[in-house]
Coordinates of C-alpha atoms and ligand atoms in Angstrom, one line a residue:
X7 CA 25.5 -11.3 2.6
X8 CA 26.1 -13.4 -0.2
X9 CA 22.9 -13.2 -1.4
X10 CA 21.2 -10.0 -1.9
X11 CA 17.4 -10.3 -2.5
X12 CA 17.7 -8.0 -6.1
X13 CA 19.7 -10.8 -7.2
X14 CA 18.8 -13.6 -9.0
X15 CA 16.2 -16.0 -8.0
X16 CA 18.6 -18.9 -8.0
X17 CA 19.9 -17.5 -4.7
X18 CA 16.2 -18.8 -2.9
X19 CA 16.0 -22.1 -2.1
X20 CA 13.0 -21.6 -4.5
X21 CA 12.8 -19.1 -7.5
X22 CA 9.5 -18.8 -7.4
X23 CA 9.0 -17.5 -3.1
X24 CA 8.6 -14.0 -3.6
X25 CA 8.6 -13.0 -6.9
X26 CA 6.1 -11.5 -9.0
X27 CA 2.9 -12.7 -9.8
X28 CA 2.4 -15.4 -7.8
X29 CA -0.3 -16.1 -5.0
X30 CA 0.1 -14.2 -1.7
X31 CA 0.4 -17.2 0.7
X32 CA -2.3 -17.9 3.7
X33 CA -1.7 -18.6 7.2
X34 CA -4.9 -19.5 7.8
X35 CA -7.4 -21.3 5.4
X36 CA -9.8 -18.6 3.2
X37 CA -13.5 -19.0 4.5
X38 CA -15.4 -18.0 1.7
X39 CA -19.3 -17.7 2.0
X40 CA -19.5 -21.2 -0.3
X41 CA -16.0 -22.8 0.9
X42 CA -14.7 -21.9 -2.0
X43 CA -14.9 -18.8 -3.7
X44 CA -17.5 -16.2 -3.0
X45 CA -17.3 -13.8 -0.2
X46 CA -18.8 -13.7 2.9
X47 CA -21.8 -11.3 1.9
X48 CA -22.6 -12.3 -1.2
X49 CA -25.7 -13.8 -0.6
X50 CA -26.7 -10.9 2.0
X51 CA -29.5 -12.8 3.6
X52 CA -26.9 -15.5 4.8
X53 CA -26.5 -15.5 8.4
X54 CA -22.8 -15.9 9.8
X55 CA -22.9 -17.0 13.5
X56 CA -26.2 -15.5 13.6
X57 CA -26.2 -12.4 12.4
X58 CA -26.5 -10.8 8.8
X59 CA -23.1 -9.6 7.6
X60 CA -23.3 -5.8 7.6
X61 CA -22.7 -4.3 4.4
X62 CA -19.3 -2.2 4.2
X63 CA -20.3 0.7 4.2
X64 CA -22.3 0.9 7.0
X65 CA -19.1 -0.7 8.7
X66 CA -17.2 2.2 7.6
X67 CA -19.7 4.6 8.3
X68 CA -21.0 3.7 12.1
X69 CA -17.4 2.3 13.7
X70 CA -14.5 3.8 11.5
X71 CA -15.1 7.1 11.9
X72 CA -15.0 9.2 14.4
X73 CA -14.3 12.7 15.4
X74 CA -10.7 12.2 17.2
X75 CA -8.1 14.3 15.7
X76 CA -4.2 14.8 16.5
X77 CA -1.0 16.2 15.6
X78 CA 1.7 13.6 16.4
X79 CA 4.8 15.7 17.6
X80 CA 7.3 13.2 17.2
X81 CA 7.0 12.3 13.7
X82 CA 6.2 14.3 9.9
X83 CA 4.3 13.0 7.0
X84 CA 6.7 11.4 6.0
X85 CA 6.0 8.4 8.5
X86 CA 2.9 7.7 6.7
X87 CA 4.2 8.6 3.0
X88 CA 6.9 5.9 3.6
X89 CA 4.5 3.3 4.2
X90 CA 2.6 3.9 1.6
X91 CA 5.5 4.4 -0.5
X92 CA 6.9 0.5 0.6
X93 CA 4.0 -1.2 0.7
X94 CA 4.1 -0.4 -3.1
X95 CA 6.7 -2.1 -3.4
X96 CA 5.9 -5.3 -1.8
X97 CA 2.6 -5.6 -2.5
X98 CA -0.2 -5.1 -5.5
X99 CA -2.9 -6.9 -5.9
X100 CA -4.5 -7.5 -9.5
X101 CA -8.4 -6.8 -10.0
X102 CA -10.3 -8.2 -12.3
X103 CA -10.1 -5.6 -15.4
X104 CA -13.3 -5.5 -16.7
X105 CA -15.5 -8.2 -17.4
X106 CA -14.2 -11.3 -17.3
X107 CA -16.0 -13.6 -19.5
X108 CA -19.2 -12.2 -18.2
X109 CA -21.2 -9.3 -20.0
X110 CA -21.6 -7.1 -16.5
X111 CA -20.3 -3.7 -16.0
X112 CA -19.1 -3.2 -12.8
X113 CA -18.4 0.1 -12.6
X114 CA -22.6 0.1 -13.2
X115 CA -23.8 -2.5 -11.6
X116 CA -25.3 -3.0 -8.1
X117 CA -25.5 -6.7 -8.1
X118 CA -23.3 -9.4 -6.6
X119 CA -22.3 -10.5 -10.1
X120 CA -18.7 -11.9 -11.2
X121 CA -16.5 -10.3 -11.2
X122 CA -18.2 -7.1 -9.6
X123 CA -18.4 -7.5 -5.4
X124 CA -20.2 -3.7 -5.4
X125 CA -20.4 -1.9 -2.1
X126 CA -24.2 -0.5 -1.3
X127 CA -24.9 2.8 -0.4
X128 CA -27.2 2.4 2.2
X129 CA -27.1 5.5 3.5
X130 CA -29.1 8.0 1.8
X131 CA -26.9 8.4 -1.1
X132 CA -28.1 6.1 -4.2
X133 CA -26.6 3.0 -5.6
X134 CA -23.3 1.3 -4.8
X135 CA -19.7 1.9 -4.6
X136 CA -17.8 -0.6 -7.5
X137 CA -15.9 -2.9 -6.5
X138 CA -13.9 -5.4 -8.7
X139 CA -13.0 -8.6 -6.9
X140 CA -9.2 -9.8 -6.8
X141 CA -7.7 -11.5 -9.4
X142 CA -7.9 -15.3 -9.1
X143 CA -5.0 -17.4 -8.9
X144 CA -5.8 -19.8 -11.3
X145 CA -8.9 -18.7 -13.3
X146 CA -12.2 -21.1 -13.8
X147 CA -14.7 -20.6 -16.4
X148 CA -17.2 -20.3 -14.5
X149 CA -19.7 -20.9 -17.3
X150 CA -18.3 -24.1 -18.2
X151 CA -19.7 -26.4 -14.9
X152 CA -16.1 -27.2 -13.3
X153 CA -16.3 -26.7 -10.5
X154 CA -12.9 -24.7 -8.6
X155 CA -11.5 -27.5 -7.0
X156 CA -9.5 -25.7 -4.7
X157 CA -10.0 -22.6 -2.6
X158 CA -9.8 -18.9 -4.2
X159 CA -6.3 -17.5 -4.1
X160 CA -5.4 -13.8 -4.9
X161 CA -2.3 -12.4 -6.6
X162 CA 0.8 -10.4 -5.6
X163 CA 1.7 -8.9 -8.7
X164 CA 5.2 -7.4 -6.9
X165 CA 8.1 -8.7 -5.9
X166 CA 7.6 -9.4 -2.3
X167 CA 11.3 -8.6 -1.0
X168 CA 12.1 -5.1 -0.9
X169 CA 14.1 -4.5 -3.7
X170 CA 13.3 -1.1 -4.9
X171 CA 11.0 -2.3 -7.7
X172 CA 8.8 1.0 -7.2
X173 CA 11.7 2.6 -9.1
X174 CA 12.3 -0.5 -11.5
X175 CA 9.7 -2.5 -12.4
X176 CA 9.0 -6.0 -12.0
X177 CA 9.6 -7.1 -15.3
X178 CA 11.9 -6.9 -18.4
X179 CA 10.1 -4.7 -20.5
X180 CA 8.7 -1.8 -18.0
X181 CA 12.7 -1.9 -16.4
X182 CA 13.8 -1.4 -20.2
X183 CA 11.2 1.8 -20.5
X184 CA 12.2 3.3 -17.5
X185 CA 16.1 3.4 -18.3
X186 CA 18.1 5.9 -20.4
X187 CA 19.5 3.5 -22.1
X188 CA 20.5 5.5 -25.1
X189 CA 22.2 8.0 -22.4
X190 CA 24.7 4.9 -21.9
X191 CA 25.1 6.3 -18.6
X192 CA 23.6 3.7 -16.5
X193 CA 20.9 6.2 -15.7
X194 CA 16.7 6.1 -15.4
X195 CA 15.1 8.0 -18.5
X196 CA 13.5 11.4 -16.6
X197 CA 10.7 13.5 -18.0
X198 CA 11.6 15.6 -21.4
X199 CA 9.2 18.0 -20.9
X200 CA 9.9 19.3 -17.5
X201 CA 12.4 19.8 -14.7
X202 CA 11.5 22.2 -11.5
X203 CA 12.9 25.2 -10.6
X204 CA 16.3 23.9 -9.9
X205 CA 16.7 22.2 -13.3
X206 CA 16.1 18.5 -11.3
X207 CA 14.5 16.4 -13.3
X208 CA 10.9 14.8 -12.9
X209 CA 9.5 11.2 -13.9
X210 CA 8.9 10.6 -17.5
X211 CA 5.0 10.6 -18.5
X212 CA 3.1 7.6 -19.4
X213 CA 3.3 6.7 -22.8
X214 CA -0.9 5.6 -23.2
X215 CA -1.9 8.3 -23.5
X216 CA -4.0 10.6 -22.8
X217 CA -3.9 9.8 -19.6
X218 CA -6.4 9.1 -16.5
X219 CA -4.9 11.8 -14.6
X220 CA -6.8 15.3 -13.1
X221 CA -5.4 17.9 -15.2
X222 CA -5.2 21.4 -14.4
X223 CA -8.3 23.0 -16.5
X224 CA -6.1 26.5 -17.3
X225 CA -3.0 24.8 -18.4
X226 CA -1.8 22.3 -20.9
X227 CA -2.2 18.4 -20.3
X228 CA 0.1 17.1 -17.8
X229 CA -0.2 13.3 -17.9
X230 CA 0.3 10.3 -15.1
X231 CA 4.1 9.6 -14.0
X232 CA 5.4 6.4 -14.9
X233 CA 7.5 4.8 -12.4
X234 CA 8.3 0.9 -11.6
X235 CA 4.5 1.0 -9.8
X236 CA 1.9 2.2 -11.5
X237 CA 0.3 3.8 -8.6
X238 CA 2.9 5.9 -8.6
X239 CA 0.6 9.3 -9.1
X240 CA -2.5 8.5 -6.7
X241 CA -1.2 11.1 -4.2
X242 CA 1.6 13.8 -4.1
X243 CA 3.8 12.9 -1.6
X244 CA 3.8 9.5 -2.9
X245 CA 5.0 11.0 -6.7
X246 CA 7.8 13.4 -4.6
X247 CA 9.5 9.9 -3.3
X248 CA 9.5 7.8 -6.7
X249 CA 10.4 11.6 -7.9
X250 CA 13.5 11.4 -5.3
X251 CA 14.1 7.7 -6.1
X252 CA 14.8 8.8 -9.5
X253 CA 17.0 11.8 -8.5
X254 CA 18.9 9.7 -6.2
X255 CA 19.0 6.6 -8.7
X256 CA 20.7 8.9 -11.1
X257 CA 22.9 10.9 -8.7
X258 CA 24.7 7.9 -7.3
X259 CA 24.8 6.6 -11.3
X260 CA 26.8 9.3 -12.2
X261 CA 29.0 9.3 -9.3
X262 CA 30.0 6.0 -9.6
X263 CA 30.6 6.3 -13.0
X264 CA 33.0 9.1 -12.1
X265 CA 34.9 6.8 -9.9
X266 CA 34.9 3.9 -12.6
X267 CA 35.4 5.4 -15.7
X268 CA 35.9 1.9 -17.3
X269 CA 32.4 0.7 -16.1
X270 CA 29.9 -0.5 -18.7
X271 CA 26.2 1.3 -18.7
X272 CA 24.9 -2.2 -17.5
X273 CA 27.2 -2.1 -14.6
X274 CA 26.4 1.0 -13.3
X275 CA 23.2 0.6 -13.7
X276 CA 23.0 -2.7 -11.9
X277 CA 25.7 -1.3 -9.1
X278 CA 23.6 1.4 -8.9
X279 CA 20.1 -0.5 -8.2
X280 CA 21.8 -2.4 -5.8
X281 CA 22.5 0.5 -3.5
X282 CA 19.0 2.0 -3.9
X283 CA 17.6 -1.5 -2.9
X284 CA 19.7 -1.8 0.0
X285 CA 18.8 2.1 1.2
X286 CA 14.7 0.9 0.6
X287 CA 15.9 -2.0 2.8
X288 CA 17.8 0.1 5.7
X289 CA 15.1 2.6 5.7
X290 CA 12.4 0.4 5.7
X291 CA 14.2 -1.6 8.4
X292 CA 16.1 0.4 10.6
X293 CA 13.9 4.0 10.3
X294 CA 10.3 2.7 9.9
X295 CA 9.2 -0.5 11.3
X296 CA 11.0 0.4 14.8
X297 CA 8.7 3.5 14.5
X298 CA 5.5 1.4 13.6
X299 CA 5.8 -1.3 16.2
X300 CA 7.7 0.4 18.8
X301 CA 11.5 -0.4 19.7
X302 CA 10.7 -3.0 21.9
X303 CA 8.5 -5.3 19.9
X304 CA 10.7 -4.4 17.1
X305 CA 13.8 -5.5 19.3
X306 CA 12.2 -8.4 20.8
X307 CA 10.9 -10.0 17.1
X308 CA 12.9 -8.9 15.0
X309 CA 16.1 -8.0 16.3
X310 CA 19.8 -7.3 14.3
X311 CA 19.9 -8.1 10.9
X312 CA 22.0 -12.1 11.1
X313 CA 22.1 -12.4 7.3
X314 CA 20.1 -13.8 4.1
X315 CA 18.8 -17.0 4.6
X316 CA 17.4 -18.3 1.5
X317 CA 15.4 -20.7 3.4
X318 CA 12.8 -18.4 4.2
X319 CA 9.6 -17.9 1.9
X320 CA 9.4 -14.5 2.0
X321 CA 5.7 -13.8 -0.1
X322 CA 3.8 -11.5 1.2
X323 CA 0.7 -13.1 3.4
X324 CA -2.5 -12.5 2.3
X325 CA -3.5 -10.7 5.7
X326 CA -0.9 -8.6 5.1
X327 CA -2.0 -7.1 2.0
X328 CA -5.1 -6.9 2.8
X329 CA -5.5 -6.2 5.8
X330 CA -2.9 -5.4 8.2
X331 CA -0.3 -3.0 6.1
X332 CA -3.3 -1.4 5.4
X333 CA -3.5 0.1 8.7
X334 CA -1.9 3.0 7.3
X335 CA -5.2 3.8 5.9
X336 CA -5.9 5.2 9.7
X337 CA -3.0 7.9 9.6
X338 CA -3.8 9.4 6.0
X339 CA -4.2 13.3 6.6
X340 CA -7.4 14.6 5.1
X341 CA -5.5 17.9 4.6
X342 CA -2.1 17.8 2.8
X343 CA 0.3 20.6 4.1
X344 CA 2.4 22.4 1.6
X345 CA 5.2 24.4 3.2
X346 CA 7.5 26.2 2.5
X347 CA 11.4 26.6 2.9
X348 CA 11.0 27.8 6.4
X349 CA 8.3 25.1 7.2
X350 CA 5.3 27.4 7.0
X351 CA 2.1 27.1 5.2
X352 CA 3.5 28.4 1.6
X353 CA 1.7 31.7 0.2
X354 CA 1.3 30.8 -3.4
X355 CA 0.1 26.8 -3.1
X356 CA -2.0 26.7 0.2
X357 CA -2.7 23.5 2.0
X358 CA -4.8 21.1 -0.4
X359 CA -7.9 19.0 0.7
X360 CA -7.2 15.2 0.2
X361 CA -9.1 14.8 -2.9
X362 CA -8.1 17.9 -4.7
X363 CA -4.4 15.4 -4.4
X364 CA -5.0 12.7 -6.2
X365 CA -3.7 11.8 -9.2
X366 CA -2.9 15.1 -9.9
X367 CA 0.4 15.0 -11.5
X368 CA 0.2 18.9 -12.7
X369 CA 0.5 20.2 -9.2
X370 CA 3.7 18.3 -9.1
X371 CA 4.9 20.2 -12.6
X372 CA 3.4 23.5 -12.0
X373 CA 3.3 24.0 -8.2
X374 CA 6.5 22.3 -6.9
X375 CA 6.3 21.2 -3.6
X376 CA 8.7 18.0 -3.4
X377 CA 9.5 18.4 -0.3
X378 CA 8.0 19.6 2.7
X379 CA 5.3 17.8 4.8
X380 CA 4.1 17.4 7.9
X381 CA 1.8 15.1 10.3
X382 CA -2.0 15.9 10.9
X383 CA -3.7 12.8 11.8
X384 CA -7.2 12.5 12.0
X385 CA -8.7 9.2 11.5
X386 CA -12.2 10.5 9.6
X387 CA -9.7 10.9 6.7
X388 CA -11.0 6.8 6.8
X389 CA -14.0 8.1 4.8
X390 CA -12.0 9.6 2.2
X391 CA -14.5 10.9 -0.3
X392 CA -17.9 10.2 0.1
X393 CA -19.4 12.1 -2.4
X394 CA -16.7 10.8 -4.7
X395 CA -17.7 7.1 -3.4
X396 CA -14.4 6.4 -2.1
X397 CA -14.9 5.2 0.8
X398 CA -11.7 3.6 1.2
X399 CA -12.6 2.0 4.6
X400 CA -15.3 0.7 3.3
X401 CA -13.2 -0.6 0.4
X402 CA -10.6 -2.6 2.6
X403 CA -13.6 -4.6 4.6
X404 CA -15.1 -5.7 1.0
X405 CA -11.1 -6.6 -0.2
X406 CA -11.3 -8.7 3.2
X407 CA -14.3 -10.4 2.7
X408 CA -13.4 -10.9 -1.5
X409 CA -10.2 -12.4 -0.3
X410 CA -12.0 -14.7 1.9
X411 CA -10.2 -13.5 5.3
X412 CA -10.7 -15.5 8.3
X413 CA -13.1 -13.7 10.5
X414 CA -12.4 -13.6 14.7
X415 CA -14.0 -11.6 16.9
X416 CA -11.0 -10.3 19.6
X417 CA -11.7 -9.1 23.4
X418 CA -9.7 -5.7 23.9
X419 CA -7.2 -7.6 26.0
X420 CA -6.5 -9.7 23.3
X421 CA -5.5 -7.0 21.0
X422 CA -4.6 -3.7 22.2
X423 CA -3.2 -4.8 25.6
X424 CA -1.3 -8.0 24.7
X425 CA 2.1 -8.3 25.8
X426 CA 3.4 -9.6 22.5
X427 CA 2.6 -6.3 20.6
X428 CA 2.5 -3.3 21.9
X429 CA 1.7 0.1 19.9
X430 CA 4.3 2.3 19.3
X431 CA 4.8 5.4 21.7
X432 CA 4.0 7.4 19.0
X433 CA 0.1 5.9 18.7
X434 CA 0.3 5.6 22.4
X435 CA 1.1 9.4 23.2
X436 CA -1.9 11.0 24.1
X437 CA -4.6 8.9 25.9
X438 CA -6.9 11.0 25.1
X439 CA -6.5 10.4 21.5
X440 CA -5.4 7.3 21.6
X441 CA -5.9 5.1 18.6
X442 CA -9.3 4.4 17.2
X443 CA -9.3 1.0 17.9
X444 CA -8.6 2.0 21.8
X445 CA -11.3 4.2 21.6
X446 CA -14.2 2.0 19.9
X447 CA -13.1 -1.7 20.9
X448 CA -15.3 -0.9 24.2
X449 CA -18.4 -0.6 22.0
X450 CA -17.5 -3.0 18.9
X451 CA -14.0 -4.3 18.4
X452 CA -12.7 -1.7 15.9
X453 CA -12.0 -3.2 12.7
X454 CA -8.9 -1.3 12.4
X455 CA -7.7 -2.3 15.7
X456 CA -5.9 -5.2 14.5
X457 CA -4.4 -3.7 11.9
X458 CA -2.6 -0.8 14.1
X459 CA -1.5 -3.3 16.7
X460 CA -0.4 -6.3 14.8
X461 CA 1.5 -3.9 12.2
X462 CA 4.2 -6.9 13.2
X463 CA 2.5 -9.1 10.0
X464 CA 4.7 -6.2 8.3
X465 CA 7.8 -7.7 9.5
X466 CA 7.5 -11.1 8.9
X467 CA 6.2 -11.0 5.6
X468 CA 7.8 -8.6 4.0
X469 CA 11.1 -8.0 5.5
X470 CA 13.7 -10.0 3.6
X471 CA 15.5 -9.9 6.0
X472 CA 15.4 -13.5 6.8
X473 CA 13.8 -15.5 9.2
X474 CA 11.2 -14.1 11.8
X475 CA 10.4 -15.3 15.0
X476 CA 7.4 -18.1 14.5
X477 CA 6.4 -16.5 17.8
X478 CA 4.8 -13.5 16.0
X479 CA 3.3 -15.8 13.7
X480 CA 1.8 -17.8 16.4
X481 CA 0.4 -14.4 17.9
X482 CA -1.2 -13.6 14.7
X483 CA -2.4 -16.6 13.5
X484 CA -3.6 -16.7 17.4
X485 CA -5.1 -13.4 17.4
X486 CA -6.5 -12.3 13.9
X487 CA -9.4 -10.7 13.5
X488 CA -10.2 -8.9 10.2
X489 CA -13.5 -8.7 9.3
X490 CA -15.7 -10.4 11.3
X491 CA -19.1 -10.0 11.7
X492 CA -19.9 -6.6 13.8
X493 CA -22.1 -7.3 16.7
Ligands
LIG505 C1 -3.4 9.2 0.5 C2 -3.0 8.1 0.9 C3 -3.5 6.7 0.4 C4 -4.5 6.5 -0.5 C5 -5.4 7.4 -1.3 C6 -4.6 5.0 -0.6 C7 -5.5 4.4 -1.4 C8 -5.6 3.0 -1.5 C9 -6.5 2.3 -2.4 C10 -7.6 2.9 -3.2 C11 -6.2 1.0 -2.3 C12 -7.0 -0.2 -3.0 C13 -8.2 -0.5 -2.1 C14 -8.9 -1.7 -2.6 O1 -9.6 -1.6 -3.6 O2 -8.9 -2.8 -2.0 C15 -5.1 0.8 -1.4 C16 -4.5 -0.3 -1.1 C17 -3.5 -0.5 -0.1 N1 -3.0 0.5 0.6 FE1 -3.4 2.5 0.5 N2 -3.7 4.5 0.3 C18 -3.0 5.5 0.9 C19 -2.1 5.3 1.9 C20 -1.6 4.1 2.4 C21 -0.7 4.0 3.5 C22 -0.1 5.2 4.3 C23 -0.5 2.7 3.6 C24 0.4 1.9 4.6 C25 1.1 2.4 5.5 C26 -1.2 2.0 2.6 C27 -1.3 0.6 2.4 C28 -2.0 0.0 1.5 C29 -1.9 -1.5 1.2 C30 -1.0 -2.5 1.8 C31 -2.8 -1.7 0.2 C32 -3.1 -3.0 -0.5 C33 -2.2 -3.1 -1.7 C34 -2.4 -4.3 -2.6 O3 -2.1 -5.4 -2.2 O4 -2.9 -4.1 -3.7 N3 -1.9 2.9 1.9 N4 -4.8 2.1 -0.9
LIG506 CA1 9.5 -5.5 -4.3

């Protein structure tokens, strides 16, 4: 195509559709508690069709949970790290920082107090979980009277196409950091401190520092990664593929310049990002959604690639974001495997507990393990961390209801067993761990549910690959359900 989306924004029929910082788009209106702003919830004594909104948490706790546990045979880790790997790059959305303009702490407080949204802990263990709403769109003073005249937007602070910003950056001055550009080889700067075993390199260090990372108490500091997403150490395997980003960003750098001798830095550079994009794109594309959705939705929606058409508002949805990408949260392994070169449970750096993997950067440096992963699914891996209070189910249903996502109670057969969407055969495997939202929608619908079966939002809002059926659209729009009341 003519057009390739890491090029420049004149090539969109508007320069704004997709690029950083700018609202994620609805497809349905918000419903906020008040029309406007505040979440459903945030006056808890408010009845919706009803009933009292149950409070997160007890969501989390009483429907996304349960026992079920399977190995999926077909596919590795790598199914999962992938997706969280890409929706990093298509999708962050800001939180309010600290305060705001008001004088609350909300990493303290258990009120429903701007910006702070804080998730009770009404189950035995004390206080609440914090939660800092999503970034406004455009931002009120809310001390000043004026009223918000239009509905509470959030923020997608990356580029929505898939253009490899994980590895780049979204703007001018984090893509200048993360170059070598003294090298004037058209290469990405890598760590000076460390390299592994083979003399690869890793990702340079944050420069604030020191930084908020889990250091290893016998050794000396090893600080976050810095990468074109910030997120970029919250868990190993997500580090090891901005780590092989980086590796791959600078292989292809040096080949080409091998090939061109007469090519300046810039160009190689630039040539270079363009072929990492595109392989973000192919793998996203051809390797992973097909997996997600199955072959025959992915056939039937989305079919062969028929070329850039810069027609198409390609921002990621709202729903997306915050809701339906994050089905992934359902396939995160509470234990992550470290093998090793033969694929068996390595000796020295034994299979690690979820928690004990996040943002730990040092086990990257001082224990290796790039590489080698493999799929354990269990679905109480919802609950991440109670005792740490992060319960990141819990967190998604309050993200819905701060967003303001349309609640719609769904009948099973208007989910799981539609004929637009079906799961993938992978999710479909065993029947007798079959997904959670097979399992619980008898009871409640399964909050989850829609989020494993409509993983098809995923293709038309973040696939730049053009237009997408309005079909799908239609079935979503049609068939949403995020967080409505549980009853
Ligand atoms: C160990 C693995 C993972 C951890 C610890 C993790 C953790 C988190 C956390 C803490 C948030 C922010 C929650 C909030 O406050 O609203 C989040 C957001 C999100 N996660 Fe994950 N996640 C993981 C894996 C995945 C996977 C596998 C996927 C998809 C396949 C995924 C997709 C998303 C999406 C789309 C968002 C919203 C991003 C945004 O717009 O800001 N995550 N995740
Ligand atoms: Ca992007």
């Amino acid at each position: 195509s003519k057009c390739p989306p890491t090029s420049p924004a004149t090539c969109r029929q508007n320069p704004r559709w997709g690029a950083a910082n700018t609202a994620l788009v609805r497809w349905l209106p918000a419903e906020y508690e008040d029309g406007e702003s505040e979440p459903k919830g945030w006056n808890p004594e408010r009845l919706h069709n009803g009933f009292q909104l149950p409070p997160a948490r007890t969501v989390s706790r009483e429907i996304m949970t349960s026992a079920s546990k399977w190995k999926d045979d077909s596919y590795s880790q790598l199914l999962v790290d992938w997706g969280q790997y890409i929706s990093h790059d298509i999708t962050l959305t800001p939180q309010s920082t600290s305060t705001d303009g008001s004088d609350v702490d909300c990493l303290k407080t258990c009120e429903n107090v701007h910006p702070c949204f804080p998730i009770k802990m009404n189950d035995g263990l004390q206080g609440c979980m914090p939660f800092f709403r999503s970034t406004s769109d455009c931002f009120v003073n809310f001390q000043s009277g004026i009223r918000q005249a239009l509905q509470r937007q959030q923020l997608n602070a990356m580029t929505s196409f898939i253009d490899a910003s994980a590895v780049y950056g979204h703007n001018q001055k984090l893509e200048s950091f993360l170059r070598d550009l003294p090298g004037r080889n058209g290469k990405l700067a890598v760590n000076a401190r460390f390299k592994d075993p083979k003399g690869r390199p890793y990702l340079p260090f944050v420069t604030k520092l020191p930084s908020a990372c889990h250091q290893d108490l016998q050794g000396e500091r090893v600080e976050c990664f810095s990468a074109g997403d910030n997120r970029v150490s919250e868990g190993l395997p997500l580090t090891s593929l901005h780590t092989l980003w980086l590796r791959e960003h600078n292989r292809i750098a040096e080949a080409l310049k091998h090939i061109n001798g007469h090519w300046s830095p810039e160009m190689i550079y630039q040539e270079t990002r363009k072929i990492i994009g595109a392989l973000h794109q192919i793998i996203t594309l051809r390797d992973y959604a097909p997996k997600i959705i199955g072959p025959e939705s992915f056939k039937h929606y989305i079919g062969p690639y028929r070329g850039y058409d810069p027609s198409v508002d390609p921002s990621i949805a709202n729903v997306f974001a915050a809701a339906a990408f994050r089905f992934g949260h359902a396939t995160i392994s509470p234990i992550l495997c470290r093998l090793n070169e033969s694929f068996q449970e390595d000796e020295r750096f034994p299979h690690l507990r979820l928690h004990n993997t996040l943002f730990s950067p040092w086990r990257i440096v001082k224990e290796g393990q790039c590489t080698h992963m493999r799929m354990e699914t269990n679905n109480t891996s919802l609950v991440l961390d109670t005792l740490k209070q992060m319960d990141l189910a819990a967190l998604n249903l309050q993200r819905g209801r701060d967003h303001g996502l349309p609640g719609k109670i769904l009948a099973e057969s208007q989910i799981c067993h539609s004929n637009a969407i079906r799961l993938s055969s992978s999710y479909q495997s065993d029947s007798n761990h079959s997904t959670p939202c097979l399992k619980k929608q008898t009871k409640k619908t399964h909050i989850i549910c829609p989020s494993l079966c409509q993983q098809t939002v995923f293709l038309t809002s973040a696939s730049s690959i053009g237009s997408c059926s309005n079909k799908v659209k239609e079935v979503l729009v049609d068939n949403y359900m995020v967080h409505g009341p549980v009853h």
